[in-house]
Amino acid sequence: MTTNLRSESLDAGDAAPAGPRVGVLALQGDFREHAHVLTELGAQVALVRRPEELDGVDGLVIPGGESSVMDKLARMFGLAEPLKAAIASGLPVYGTCAGLIMLADTVLDAIAGQESLGCLDVVVRRNAFGSQNQSFETDLDVPALGGDPVHAVFIRGPVVESVGAAATALASLADGRVVAVEQGNLLGTSFHPEITGEHRFHEYFLEKVRSRARA
Ligand code: GLN
């Protein structure tokens, strides 16, 4: 399937019923991959670069990339505060890797001056796997998704060093380090389902989006 990436909505097709409208933060990083997955799953995708593009989205994905750059651009383009307000009002948001860092309340090993949106009750550590092991693949049990283990690709990913009372761990590495979390309408993974053909996290997220849109 080819997808024409624009700021307007990407329709699933005339015959299909309109899916939920899902924004993908497109300041930096692998937003195109998320847009393709979400489009395949029937969502209408809107790339978000300006505050007004948040209006009317039923959910938002924050992609992988470089969290310090994404943070800087979000503040420069006036998106950080509207994003925080939208999340506080219940907007479902899924962050992968740098996106998880953007959502976290506390970021360890951040660069000087780096901020996060601070809405997910976790402490994450950036680039937590050390120079020998920055990128790797492994299979994870994710009971909330059911079925086969999830094949997870980590690329200079963070780990969740502590999960606060408001959040829940969804998956851990064999050594116990947490790499997927949820908190109400928020979902975060240290790894990148958008590049492996693994759609269950996006489906899980879209369920949150649909139930909010129905409410
Ligand atoms: N190391 C990056 C950061 O700190 C995250 C890497 C990724 O998103 N693949 O933001």
mmCIF file with all atom_site columns, C-alpha atoms and ligand atoms in Angstrom:
data_model
loop_
_atom_site.group_PDB
_atom_site.id
_atom_site.type_symbol
_atom_site.label_atom_id
_atom_site.label_alt_id
_atom_site.label_comp_id
_atom_site.label_asym_id
_atom_site.label_entity_id
_atom_site.label_seq_id
_atom_site.pdbx_PDB_ins_code
_atom_site.Cartn_x
_atom_site.Cartn_y
_atom_site.Cartn_z
_atom_site.occupancy
_atom_site.B_iso_or_equiv
_atom_site.pdbx_formal_charge
_atom_site.auth_seq_id
_atom_site.auth_comp_id
_atom_site.auth_asym_id
_atom_site.auth_atom_id
_atom_site.pdbx_PDB_model_num
ATOM   1   C CA . MET A 1 1   ? 0.000   0.000   0.000  1.00 0.00 ? 1   MET A CA 1
ATOM   2   C CA . THR A 1 2   ? 1.312   3.453   -0.787 1.00 0.00 ? 2   THR A CA 1
ATOM   3   C CA . THR A 1 3   ? 0.569   6.263   1.566  1.00 0.00 ? 3   THR A CA 1
ATOM   4   C CA . ASN A 1 4   ? 0.623   9.879   0.637  1.00 0.00 ? 4   ASN A CA 1
ATOM   5   C CA . LEU A 1 5   ? 1.949   11.675  3.693  1.00 0.00 ? 5   LEU A CA 1
ATOM   6   C CA . ARG A 1 6   ? 0.436   15.082  4.112  1.00 0.00 ? 6   ARG A CA 1
ATOM   7   C CA . SER A 1 7   ? -0.769  17.177  6.945  1.00 0.00 ? 7   SER A CA 1
ATOM   8   C CA . GLU A 1 8   ? -4.373  16.474  6.022  1.00 0.00 ? 8   GLU A CA 1
ATOM   9   C CA . SER A 1 9   ? -6.096  13.251  6.868  1.00 0.00 ? 9   SER A CA 1
ATOM   10  C CA . LEU A 1 10  ? -5.130  10.050  5.076  1.00 0.00 ? 10  LEU A CA 1
ATOM   11  C CA . ASP A 1 11  ? -8.324  8.188   4.334  1.00 0.00 ? 11  ASP A CA 1
ATOM   12  C CA . ALA A 1 12  ? -8.509  4.412   4.487  1.00 0.00 ? 12  ALA A CA 1
ATOM   13  C CA . GLY A 1 13  ? -10.605 4.429   1.301  1.00 0.00 ? 13  GLY A CA 1
ATOM   14  C CA . ASP A 1 14  ? -14.092 5.297   0.137  1.00 0.00 ? 14  ASP A CA 1
ATOM   15  C CA . ALA A 1 15  ? -15.647 1.935   0.920  1.00 0.00 ? 15  ALA A CA 1
ATOM   16  C CA . ALA A 1 16  ? -14.224 1.614   4.432  1.00 0.00 ? 16  ALA A CA 1
ATOM   17  C CA . PRO A 1 17  ? -16.072 3.214   7.336  1.00 0.00 ? 17  PRO A CA 1
ATOM   18  C CA . ALA A 1 18  ? -14.103 6.176   8.640  1.00 0.00 ? 18  ALA A CA 1
ATOM   19  C CA . GLY A 1 19  ? -11.607 4.987   11.231 1.00 0.00 ? 19  GLY A CA 1
ATOM   20  C CA . PRO A 1 20  ? -10.514 7.051   14.209 1.00 0.00 ? 20  PRO A CA 1
ATOM   21  C CA . ARG A 1 21  ? -8.487  10.130  13.410 1.00 0.00 ? 21  ARG A CA 1
ATOM   22  C CA . VAL A 1 22  ? -5.010  9.598   14.818 1.00 0.00 ? 22  VAL A CA 1
ATOM   23  C CA . GLY A 1 23  ? -2.279  12.223  14.843 1.00 0.00 ? 23  GLY A CA 1
ATOM   24  C CA . VAL A 1 24  ? 1.386   11.337  14.519 1.00 0.00 ? 24  VAL A CA 1
ATOM   25  C CA . LEU A 1 25  ? 3.814   13.891  15.908 1.00 0.00 ? 25  LEU A CA 1
ATOM   26  C CA . ALA A 1 26  ? 5.956   14.592  12.854 1.00 0.00 ? 26  ALA A CA 1
ATOM   27  C CA . LEU A 1 27  ? 8.629   16.953  14.139 1.00 0.00 ? 27  LEU A CA 1
ATOM   28  C CA . GLN A 1 28  ? 11.426  14.413  13.825 1.00 0.00 ? 28  GLN A CA 1
ATOM   29  C CA . GLY A 1 29  ? 12.027  10.657  13.892 1.00 0.00 ? 29  GLY A CA 1
ATOM   30  C CA . ASP A 1 30  ? 10.259  7.663   12.345 1.00 0.00 ? 30  ASP A CA 1
ATOM   31  C CA . PHE A 1 31  ? 6.778   9.167   12.073 1.00 0.00 ? 31  PHE A CA 1
ATOM   32  C CA . ARG A 1 32  ? 6.288   7.793   8.537  1.00 0.00 ? 32  ARG A CA 1
ATOM   33  C CA . GLU A 1 33  ? 6.518   4.195   9.771  1.00 0.00 ? 33  GLU A CA 1
ATOM   34  C CA . HIS A 1 34  ? 3.829   4.844   12.383 1.00 0.00 ? 34  HIS A CA 1
ATOM   35  C CA . ALA A 1 35  ? 1.654   6.569   9.782  1.00 0.00 ? 35  ALA A CA 1
ATOM   36  C CA . HIS A 1 36  ? 1.875   3.494   7.527  1.00 0.00 ? 36  HIS A CA 1
ATOM   37  C CA . VAL A 1 37  ? 0.977   1.056   10.307 1.00 0.00 ? 37  VAL A CA 1
ATOM   38  C CA . LEU A 1 38  ? -1.954  3.167   11.507 1.00 0.00 ? 38  LEU A CA 1
ATOM   39  C CA . THR A 1 39  ? -3.233  3.612   7.949  1.00 0.00 ? 39  THR A CA 1
ATOM   40  C CA . GLU A 1 40  ? -3.045  -0.156  7.400  1.00 0.00 ? 40  GLU A CA 1
ATOM   41  C CA . LEU A 1 41  ? -5.096  -0.614  10.556 1.00 0.00 ? 41  LEU A CA 1
ATOM   42  C CA . GLY A 1 42  ? -7.812  1.671   9.186  1.00 0.00 ? 42  GLY A CA 1
ATOM   43  C CA . ALA A 1 43  ? -7.064  4.909   11.033 1.00 0.00 ? 43  ALA A CA 1
ATOM   44  C CA . GLN A 1 44  ? -7.218  8.302   9.352  1.00 0.00 ? 44  GLN A CA 1
ATOM   45  C CA . VAL A 1 45  ? -3.730  9.654   9.969  1.00 0.00 ? 45  VAL A CA 1
ATOM   46  C CA . ALA A 1 46  ? -2.930  13.321  10.427 1.00 0.00 ? 46  ALA A CA 1
ATOM   47  C CA . LEU A 1 47  ? 0.673   14.460  10.718 1.00 0.00 ? 47  LEU A CA 1
ATOM   48  C CA . VAL A 1 48  ? 1.019   16.962  13.563 1.00 0.00 ? 48  VAL A CA 1
ATOM   49  C CA . ARG A 1 49  ? 3.613   19.734  13.437 1.00 0.00 ? 49  ARG A CA 1
ATOM   50  C CA . ARG A 1 50  ? 1.595   22.736  14.576 1.00 0.00 ? 50  ARG A CA 1
ATOM   51  C CA . PRO A 1 51  ? -0.659  23.221  17.601 1.00 0.00 ? 51  PRO A CA 1
ATOM   52  C CA . GLU A 1 52  ? -3.804  23.616  15.472 1.00 0.00 ? 52  GLU A CA 1
ATOM   53  C CA . GLU A 1 53  ? -3.152  20.216  13.890 1.00 0.00 ? 53  GLU A CA 1
ATOM   54  C CA . LEU A 1 54  ? -3.887  18.660  17.282 1.00 0.00 ? 54  LEU A CA 1
ATOM   55  C CA . ASP A 1 55  ? -7.483  19.837  16.995 1.00 0.00 ? 55  ASP A CA 1
ATOM   56  C CA . GLY A 1 56  ? -9.814  17.035  16.100 1.00 0.00 ? 56  GLY A CA 1
ATOM   57  C CA . VAL A 1 57  ? -7.437  14.111  16.591 1.00 0.00 ? 57  VAL A CA 1
ATOM   58  C CA . ASP A 1 58  ? -8.804  11.238  18.685 1.00 0.00 ? 58  ASP A CA 1
ATOM   59  C CA . GLY A 1 59  ? -5.322  10.027  19.642 1.00 0.00 ? 59  GLY A CA 1
ATOM   60  C CA . LEU A 1 60  ? -1.649  10.765  19.040 1.00 0.00 ? 60  LEU A CA 1
ATOM   61  C CA . VAL A 1 61  ? 1.500   8.735   18.428 1.00 0.00 ? 61  VAL A CA 1
ATOM   62  C CA . ILE A 1 62  ? 4.890   10.141  19.407 1.00 0.00 ? 62  ILE A CA 1
ATOM   63  C CA . PRO A 1 63  ? 7.497   8.296   17.330 1.00 0.00 ? 63  PRO A CA 1
ATOM   64  C CA . GLY A 1 64  ? 11.038  7.148   17.935 1.00 0.00 ? 64  GLY A CA 1
ATOM   65  C CA . GLY A 1 65  ? 13.839  9.516   17.096 1.00 0.00 ? 65  GLY A CA 1
ATOM   66  C CA . GLU A 1 66  ? 15.889  11.743  19.339 1.00 0.00 ? 66  GLU A CA 1
ATOM   67  C CA . SER A 1 67  ? 13.983  12.949  22.373 1.00 0.00 ? 67  SER A CA 1
ATOM   68  C CA . SER A 1 68  ? 16.178  15.981  23.054 1.00 0.00 ? 68  SER A CA 1
ATOM   69  C CA . VAL A 1 69  ? 15.609  17.272  19.495 1.00 0.00 ? 69  VAL A CA 1
ATOM   70  C CA . MET A 1 70  ? 11.911  16.438  19.572 1.00 0.00 ? 70  MET A CA 1
ATOM   71  C CA . ASP A 1 71  ? 11.568  18.277  22.879 1.00 0.00 ? 71  ASP A CA 1
ATOM   72  C CA . LYS A 1 72  ? 13.385  21.326  21.530 1.00 0.00 ? 72  LYS A CA 1
ATOM   73  C CA . LEU A 1 73  ? 11.231  21.433  18.372 1.00 0.00 ? 73  LEU A CA 1
ATOM   74  C CA . ALA A 1 74  ? 7.993   20.856  20.318 1.00 0.00 ? 74  ALA A CA 1
ATOM   75  C CA . ARG A 1 75  ? 8.754   23.862  22.498 1.00 0.00 ? 75  ARG A CA 1
ATOM   76  C CA . MET A 1 76  ? 9.997   25.970  19.563 1.00 0.00 ? 76  MET A CA 1
ATOM   77  C CA . PHE A 1 77  ? 6.810   25.296  17.551 1.00 0.00 ? 77  PHE A CA 1
ATOM   78  C CA . GLY A 1 78  ? 4.552   26.001  20.538 1.00 0.00 ? 78  GLY A CA 1
ATOM   79  C CA . LEU A 1 79  ? 3.352   22.396  20.703 1.00 0.00 ? 79  LEU A CA 1
ATOM   80  C CA . ALA A 1 80  ? 4.564   21.342  24.138 1.00 0.00 ? 80  ALA A CA 1
ATOM   81  C CA . GLU A 1 81  ? 1.935   23.167  26.200 1.00 0.00 ? 81  GLU A CA 1
ATOM   82  C CA . PRO A 1 82  ? -1.041  22.251  23.958 1.00 0.00 ? 82  PRO A CA 1
ATOM   83  C CA . LEU A 1 83  ? 0.186   18.653  24.026 1.00 0.00 ? 83  LEU A CA 1
ATOM   84  C CA . LYS A 1 84  ? 0.357   18.611  27.810 1.00 0.00 ? 84  LYS A CA 1
ATOM   85  C CA . ALA A 1 85  ? -3.145  20.102  27.995 1.00 0.00 ? 85  ALA A CA 1
ATOM   86  C CA . ALA A 1 86  ? -4.538  17.562  25.506 1.00 0.00 ? 86  ALA A CA 1
ATOM   87  C CA . ILE A 1 87  ? -2.997  14.676  27.445 1.00 0.00 ? 87  ILE A CA 1
ATOM   88  C CA . ALA A 1 88  ? -4.315  16.062  30.733 1.00 0.00 ? 88  ALA A CA 1
ATOM   89  C CA . SER A 1 89  ? -7.787  16.150  29.205 1.00 0.00 ? 89  SER A CA 1
ATOM   90  C CA . GLY A 1 90  ? -7.508  12.441  28.351 1.00 0.00 ? 90  GLY A CA 1
ATOM   91  C CA . LEU A 1 91  ? -6.107  12.285  24.796 1.00 0.00 ? 91  LEU A CA 1
ATOM   92  C CA . PRO A 1 92  ? -4.782  8.747   24.211 1.00 0.00 ? 92  PRO A CA 1
ATOM   93  C CA . VAL A 1 93  ? -1.067  8.863   23.366 1.00 0.00 ? 93  VAL A CA 1
ATOM   94  C CA . TYR A 1 94  ? 1.341   6.081   22.387 1.00 0.00 ? 94  TYR A CA 1
ATOM   95  C CA . GLY A 1 95  ? 5.068   6.850   22.588 1.00 0.00 ? 95  GLY A CA 1
ATOM   96  C CA . THR A 1 96  ? 7.763   4.569   21.173 1.00 0.00 ? 96  THR A CA 1
ATOM   97  C CA . CYS A 1 97  ? 11.352  4.934   22.363 1.00 0.00 ? 97  CYS A CA 1
ATOM   98  C CA . ALA A 1 98  ? 12.016  8.697   22.154 1.00 0.00 ? 98  ALA A CA 1
ATOM   99  C CA . GLY A 1 99  ? 8.214   9.042   22.362 1.00 0.00 ? 99  GLY A CA 1
ATOM   100 C CA . LEU A 1 100 ? 8.221   7.155   25.671 1.00 0.00 ? 100 LEU A CA 1
ATOM   101 C CA . ILE A 1 101 ? 10.948  9.506   26.917 1.00 0.00 ? 101 ILE A CA 1
ATOM   102 C CA . MET A 1 102 ? 8.784   12.472  25.890 1.00 0.00 ? 102 MET A CA 1
ATOM   103 C CA . LEU A 1 103 ? 5.882   11.107  27.958 1.00 0.00 ? 103 LEU A CA 1
ATOM   104 C CA . ALA A 1 104 ? 7.845   10.222  31.090 1.00 0.00 ? 104 ALA A CA 1
ATOM   105 C CA . ASP A 1 105 ? 7.573   12.243  34.291 1.00 0.00 ? 105 ASP A CA 1
ATOM   106 C CA . THR A 1 106 ? 11.294  11.850  34.998 1.00 0.00 ? 106 THR A CA 1
ATOM   107 C CA . VAL A 1 107 ? 14.122  11.399  32.474 1.00 0.00 ? 107 VAL A CA 1
ATOM   108 C CA . LEU A 1 108 ? 17.560  10.271  33.637 1.00 0.00 ? 108 LEU A CA 1
ATOM   109 C CA . ASP A 1 109 ? 20.612  10.964  31.473 1.00 0.00 ? 109 ASP A CA 1
ATOM   110 C CA . ALA A 1 110 ? 18.768  13.732  29.675 1.00 0.00 ? 110 ALA A CA 1
ATOM   111 C CA . ILE A 1 111 ? 20.882  16.408  28.009 1.00 0.00 ? 111 ILE A CA 1
ATOM   112 C CA . ALA A 1 112 ? 21.181  19.769  29.778 1.00 0.00 ? 112 ALA A CA 1
ATOM   113 C CA . GLY A 1 113 ? 17.890  21.655  29.537 1.00 0.00 ? 113 GLY A CA 1
ATOM   114 C CA . GLN A 1 114 ? 15.946  18.716  28.098 1.00 0.00 ? 114 GLN A CA 1
ATOM   115 C CA . GLU A 1 115 ? 12.309  18.613  29.186 1.00 0.00 ? 115 GLU A CA 1
ATOM   116 C CA . SER A 1 116 ? 9.563   16.040  28.808 1.00 0.00 ? 116 SER A CA 1
ATOM   117 C CA . LEU A 1 117 ? 5.800   16.373  28.637 1.00 0.00 ? 117 LEU A CA 1
ATOM   118 C CA . GLY A 1 118 ? 5.719   14.724  32.040 1.00 0.00 ? 118 GLY A CA 1
ATOM   119 C CA . CYS A 1 119 ? 2.430   12.881  32.205 1.00 0.00 ? 119 CYS A CA 1
ATOM   120 C CA . LEU A 1 120 ? 3.401   9.210   32.556 1.00 0.00 ? 120 LEU A CA 1
ATOM   121 C CA . ASP A 1 121 ? 4.251   8.168   36.106 1.00 0.00 ? 121 ASP A CA 1
ATOM   122 C CA . VAL A 1 122 ? 7.600   6.512   35.344 1.00 0.00 ? 122 VAL A CA 1
ATOM   123 C CA . VAL A 1 123 ? 11.308  7.198   35.578 1.00 0.00 ? 123 VAL A CA 1
ATOM   124 C CA . VAL A 1 124 ? 13.099  6.388   32.302 1.00 0.00 ? 124 VAL A CA 1
ATOM   125 C CA . ARG A 1 125 ? 16.804  6.301   31.578 1.00 0.00 ? 125 ARG A CA 1
ATOM   126 C CA . ARG A 1 126 ? 17.873  7.320   28.070 1.00 0.00 ? 126 ARG A CA 1
ATOM   127 C CA . ASN A 1 127 ? 20.347  5.203   26.094 1.00 0.00 ? 127 ASN A CA 1
ATOM   128 C CA . ALA A 1 128 ? 20.233  2.668   28.892 1.00 0.00 ? 128 ALA A CA 1
ATOM   129 C CA . PHE A 1 129 ? 21.823  -0.293  27.145 1.00 0.00 ? 129 PHE A CA 1
ATOM   130 C CA . GLY A 1 130 ? 25.405  0.938   26.928 1.00 0.00 ? 130 GLY A CA 1
ATOM   131 C CA . SER A 1 131 ? 27.591  1.286   23.856 1.00 0.00 ? 131 SER A CA 1
ATOM   132 C CA . GLN A 1 132 ? 28.085  -2.478  23.344 1.00 0.00 ? 132 GLN A CA 1
ATOM   133 C CA . ASN A 1 133 ? 24.415  -3.208  23.323 1.00 0.00 ? 133 ASN A CA 1
ATOM   134 C CA . GLN A 1 134 ? 22.650  -0.127  22.055 1.00 0.00 ? 134 GLN A CA 1
ATOM   135 C CA . SER A 1 135 ? 20.645  -1.938  19.400 1.00 0.00 ? 135 SER A CA 1
ATOM   136 C CA . PHE A 1 136 ? 19.331  -5.472  19.718 1.00 0.00 ? 136 PHE A CA 1
ATOM   137 C CA . GLU A 1 137 ? 16.293  -7.641  19.135 1.00 0.00 ? 137 GLU A CA 1
ATOM   138 C CA . THR A 1 138 ? 14.533  -9.954  21.536 1.00 0.00 ? 138 THR A CA 1
ATOM   139 C CA . ASP A 1 139 ? 11.177  -11.637 22.118 1.00 0.00 ? 139 ASP A CA 1
ATOM   140 C CA . LEU A 1 140 ? 8.983   -10.327 24.910 1.00 0.00 ? 140 LEU A CA 1
ATOM   141 C CA . ASP A 1 141 ? 5.990   -11.820 26.653 1.00 0.00 ? 141 ASP A CA 1
ATOM   142 C CA . VAL A 1 142 ? 3.244   -9.227  26.758 1.00 0.00 ? 142 VAL A CA 1
ATOM   143 C CA . PRO A 1 143 ? 0.302   -10.767 28.643 1.00 0.00 ? 143 PRO A CA 1
ATOM   144 C CA . ALA A 1 144 ? -1.946  -7.755  27.936 1.00 0.00 ? 144 ALA A CA 1
ATOM   145 C CA . LEU A 1 145 ? -1.702  -8.467  24.185 1.00 0.00 ? 145 LEU A CA 1
ATOM   146 C CA . GLY A 1 146 ? -2.069  -12.240 24.481 1.00 0.00 ? 146 GLY A CA 1
ATOM   147 C CA . GLY A 1 147 ? -0.840  -14.686 21.878 1.00 0.00 ? 147 GLY A CA 1
ATOM   148 C CA . ASP A 1 148 ? 2.742   -15.125 20.710 1.00 0.00 ? 148 ASP A CA 1
ATOM   149 C CA . PRO A 1 149 ? 5.636   -13.176 22.197 1.00 0.00 ? 149 PRO A CA 1
ATOM   150 C CA . VAL A 1 150 ? 6.326   -9.787  20.643 1.00 0.00 ? 150 VAL A CA 1
ATOM   151 C CA . HIS A 1 151 ? 9.502   -9.531  18.575 1.00 0.00 ? 151 HIS A CA 1
ATOM   152 C CA . ALA A 1 152 ? 10.983  -6.261  19.839 1.00 0.00 ? 152 ALA A CA 1
ATOM   153 C CA . VAL A 1 153 ? 13.683  -4.137  18.197 1.00 0.00 ? 153 VAL A CA 1
ATOM   154 C CA . PHE A 1 154 ? 15.601  -1.781  20.486 1.00 0.00 ? 154 PHE A CA 1
ATOM   155 C CA . ILE A 1 155 ? 17.559  1.114   18.951 1.00 0.00 ? 155 ILE A CA 1
ATOM   156 C CA . ARG A 1 156 ? 19.391  3.204   21.550 1.00 0.00 ? 156 ARG A CA 1
ATOM   157 C CA . GLY A 1 157 ? 16.274  2.727   23.648 1.00 0.00 ? 157 GLY A CA 1
ATOM   158 C CA . PRO A 1 158 ? 15.451  3.783   27.191 1.00 0.00 ? 158 PRO A CA 1
ATOM   159 C CA . VAL A 1 159 ? 14.513  1.496   30.071 1.00 0.00 ? 159 VAL A CA 1
ATOM   160 C CA . VAL A 1 160 ? 11.848  2.232   32.614 1.00 0.00 ? 160 VAL A CA 1
ATOM   161 C CA . GLU A 1 161 ? 13.790  2.339   35.861 1.00 0.00 ? 161 GLU A CA 1
ATOM   162 C CA . SER A 1 162 ? 10.769  2.712   38.054 1.00 0.00 ? 162 SER A CA 1
ATOM   163 C CA . VAL A 1 163 ? 7.042   2.442   37.532 1.00 0.00 ? 163 VAL A CA 1
ATOM   164 C CA . GLY A 1 164 ? 4.999   4.794   39.721 1.00 0.00 ? 164 GLY A CA 1
ATOM   165 C CA . ALA A 1 165 ? 1.705   3.936   41.378 1.00 0.00 ? 165 ALA A CA 1
ATOM   166 C CA . ALA A 1 166 ? -0.361  5.344   38.510 1.00 0.00 ? 166 ALA A CA 1
ATOM   167 C CA . ALA A 1 167 ? 1.361   3.271   35.803 1.00 0.00 ? 167 ALA A CA 1
ATOM   168 C CA . THR A 1 168 ? 1.544   -0.463  35.047 1.00 0.00 ? 168 THR A CA 1
ATOM   169 C CA . ALA A 1 169 ? 4.363   -2.492  33.495 1.00 0.00 ? 169 ALA A CA 1
ATOM   170 C CA . LEU A 1 170 ? 3.269   -4.414  30.391 1.00 0.00 ? 170 LEU A CA 1
ATOM   171 C CA . ALA A 1 171 ? 6.541   -6.124  29.469 1.00 0.00 ? 171 ALA A CA 1
ATOM   172 C CA . SER A 1 172 ? 10.007  -6.707  30.896 1.00 0.00 ? 172 SER A CA 1
ATOM   173 C CA . LEU A 1 173 ? 13.303  -8.066  29.635 1.00 0.00 ? 173 LEU A CA 1
ATOM   174 C CA . ALA A 1 174 ? 14.562  -11.369 31.023 1.00 0.00 ? 174 ALA A CA 1
ATOM   175 C CA . ASP A 1 175 ? 16.601  -9.412  33.596 1.00 0.00 ? 175 ASP A CA 1
ATOM   176 C CA . GLY A 1 176 ? 13.437  -7.714  34.865 1.00 0.00 ? 176 GLY A CA 1
ATOM   177 C CA . ARG A 1 177 ? 13.968  -4.289  33.345 1.00 0.00 ? 177 ARG A CA 1
ATOM   178 C CA . VAL A 1 178 ? 10.637  -2.801  32.273 1.00 0.00 ? 178 VAL A CA 1
ATOM   179 C CA . VAL A 1 179 ? 10.297  -1.858  28.589 1.00 0.00 ? 179 VAL A CA 1
ATOM   180 C CA . ALA A 1 180 ? 6.554   -1.324  28.068 1.00 0.00 ? 180 ALA A CA 1
ATOM   181 C CA . VAL A 1 181 ? 4.091   0.551   30.279 1.00 0.00 ? 181 VAL A CA 1
ATOM   182 C CA . GLU A 1 182 ? 0.580   1.903   30.287 1.00 0.00 ? 182 GLU A CA 1
ATOM   183 C CA . GLN A 1 183 ? -1.343  4.398   32.359 1.00 0.00 ? 183 GLN A CA 1
ATOM   184 C CA . GLY A 1 184 ? -4.965  4.914   31.444 1.00 0.00 ? 184 GLY A CA 1
ATOM   185 C CA . ASN A 1 185 ? -4.910  6.350   27.929 1.00 0.00 ? 185 ASN A CA 1
ATOM   186 C CA . LEU A 1 186 ? -1.111  6.451   27.764 1.00 0.00 ? 186 LEU A CA 1
ATOM   187 C CA . LEU A 1 187 ? 1.039   3.680   26.322 1.00 0.00 ? 187 LEU A CA 1
ATOM   188 C CA . GLY A 1 188 ? 4.827   3.590   26.004 1.00 0.00 ? 188 GLY A CA 1
ATOM   189 C CA . THR A 1 189 ? 7.363   1.115   24.650 1.00 0.00 ? 189 THR A CA 1
ATOM   190 C CA . SER A 1 190 ? 11.165  1.297   24.719 1.00 0.00 ? 190 SER A CA 1
ATOM   191 C CA . PHE A 1 191 ? 11.201  -0.544  21.386 1.00 0.00 ? 191 PHE A CA 1
ATOM   192 C CA . HIS A 1 192 ? 9.784   -0.019  17.885 1.00 0.00 ? 192 HIS A CA 1
ATOM   193 C CA . PRO A 1 193 ? 6.785   -2.145  16.813 1.00 0.00 ? 193 PRO A CA 1
ATOM   194 C CA . GLU A 1 194 ? 6.333   0.258   13.888 1.00 0.00 ? 194 GLU A CA 1
ATOM   195 C CA . ILE A 1 195 ? 9.350   -1.200  12.062 1.00 0.00 ? 195 ILE A CA 1
ATOM   196 C CA . THR A 1 196 ? 8.823   -4.936  12.573 1.00 0.00 ? 196 THR A CA 1
ATOM   197 C CA . GLY A 1 197 ? 5.353   -5.589  11.169 1.00 0.00 ? 197 GLY A CA 1
ATOM   198 C CA . GLU A 1 198 ? 4.140   -6.146  14.752 1.00 0.00 ? 198 GLU A CA 1
ATOM   199 C CA . HIS A 1 199 ? 0.785   -4.390  14.877 1.00 0.00 ? 199 HIS A CA 1
ATOM   200 C CA . ARG A 1 200 ? -0.619  -5.560  18.202 1.00 0.00 ? 200 ARG A CA 1
ATOM   201 C CA . PHE A 1 201 ? 0.611   -2.537  20.184 1.00 0.00 ? 201 PHE A CA 1
ATOM   202 C CA . HIS A 1 202 ? -0.916  -0.179  17.617 1.00 0.00 ? 202 HIS A CA 1
ATOM   203 C CA . GLU A 1 203 ? -4.158  -2.183  17.726 1.00 0.00 ? 203 GLU A CA 1
ATOM   204 C CA . TYR A 1 204 ? -4.131  -2.052  21.523 1.00 0.00 ? 204 TYR A CA 1
ATOM   205 C CA . PHE A 1 205 ? -3.623  1.698   21.298 1.00 0.00 ? 205 PHE A CA 1
ATOM   206 C CA . LEU A 1 206 ? -6.391  2.118   18.701 1.00 0.00 ? 206 LEU A CA 1
ATOM   207 C CA . GLU A 1 207 ? -8.762  0.360   21.096 1.00 0.00 ? 207 GLU A CA 1
ATOM   208 C CA . LYS A 1 208 ? -8.041  3.109   23.645 1.00 0.00 ? 208 LYS A CA 1
ATOM   209 C CA . VAL A 1 209 ? -8.603  5.705   20.926 1.00 0.00 ? 209 VAL A CA 1
ATOM   210 C CA . ARG A 1 210 ? -11.899 4.159   19.834 1.00 0.00 ? 210 ARG A CA 1
ATOM   211 C CA . SER A 1 211 ? -13.259 3.836   23.340 1.00 0.00 ? 211 SER A CA 1
ATOM   212 C CA . ARG A 1 212 ? -12.409 7.456   24.094 1.00 0.00 ? 212 ARG A CA 1
ATOM   213 C CA . ALA A 1 213 ? -13.980 8.601   20.832 1.00 0.00 ? 213 ALA A CA 1
ATOM   214 C CA . ARG A 1 214 ? -17.142 6.634   21.764 1.00 0.00 ? 214 ARG A CA 1
ATOM   215 C CA . ALA A 1 215 ? -17.302 8.065   25.308 1.00 0.00 ? 215 ALA A CA 1
HETATM 216 N N1 . GLN B 2 .   ? 18.249  7.583   22.252 1.00 0.00 ? 1   GLN B N1 1
HETATM 217 C C1 . GLN B 2 .   ? 17.098  8.308   21.751 1.00 0.00 ? 1   GLN B C1 1
HETATM 218 C C2 . GLN B 2 .   ? 16.683  9.423   22.705 1.00 0.00 ? 1   GLN B C2 1
HETATM 219 O O1 . GLN B 2 .   ? 17.231  9.626   23.692 1.00 0.00 ? 1   GLN B O1 1
HETATM 220 C C3 . GLN B 2 .   ? 15.923  7.383   21.520 1.00 0.00 ? 1   GLN B C3 1
HETATM 221 C C4 . GLN B 2 .   ? 16.217  6.436   20.374 1.00 0.00 ? 1   GLN B C4 1
HETATM 222 C C5 . GLN B 2 .   ? 15.025  6.023   19.578 1.00 0.00 ? 1   GLN B C5 1
HETATM 223 O O2 . GLN B 2 .   ? 13.958  6.620   19.628 1.00 0.00 ? 1   GLN B O2 1
HETATM 224 N N2 . GLN B 2 .   ? 15.223  5.016   18.758 1.00 0.00 ? 1   GLN B N2 1
HETATM 225 O O3 . GLN B 2 .   ? 15.742  10.082  22.434 1.00 0.00 ? 1   GLN B O3 1
#
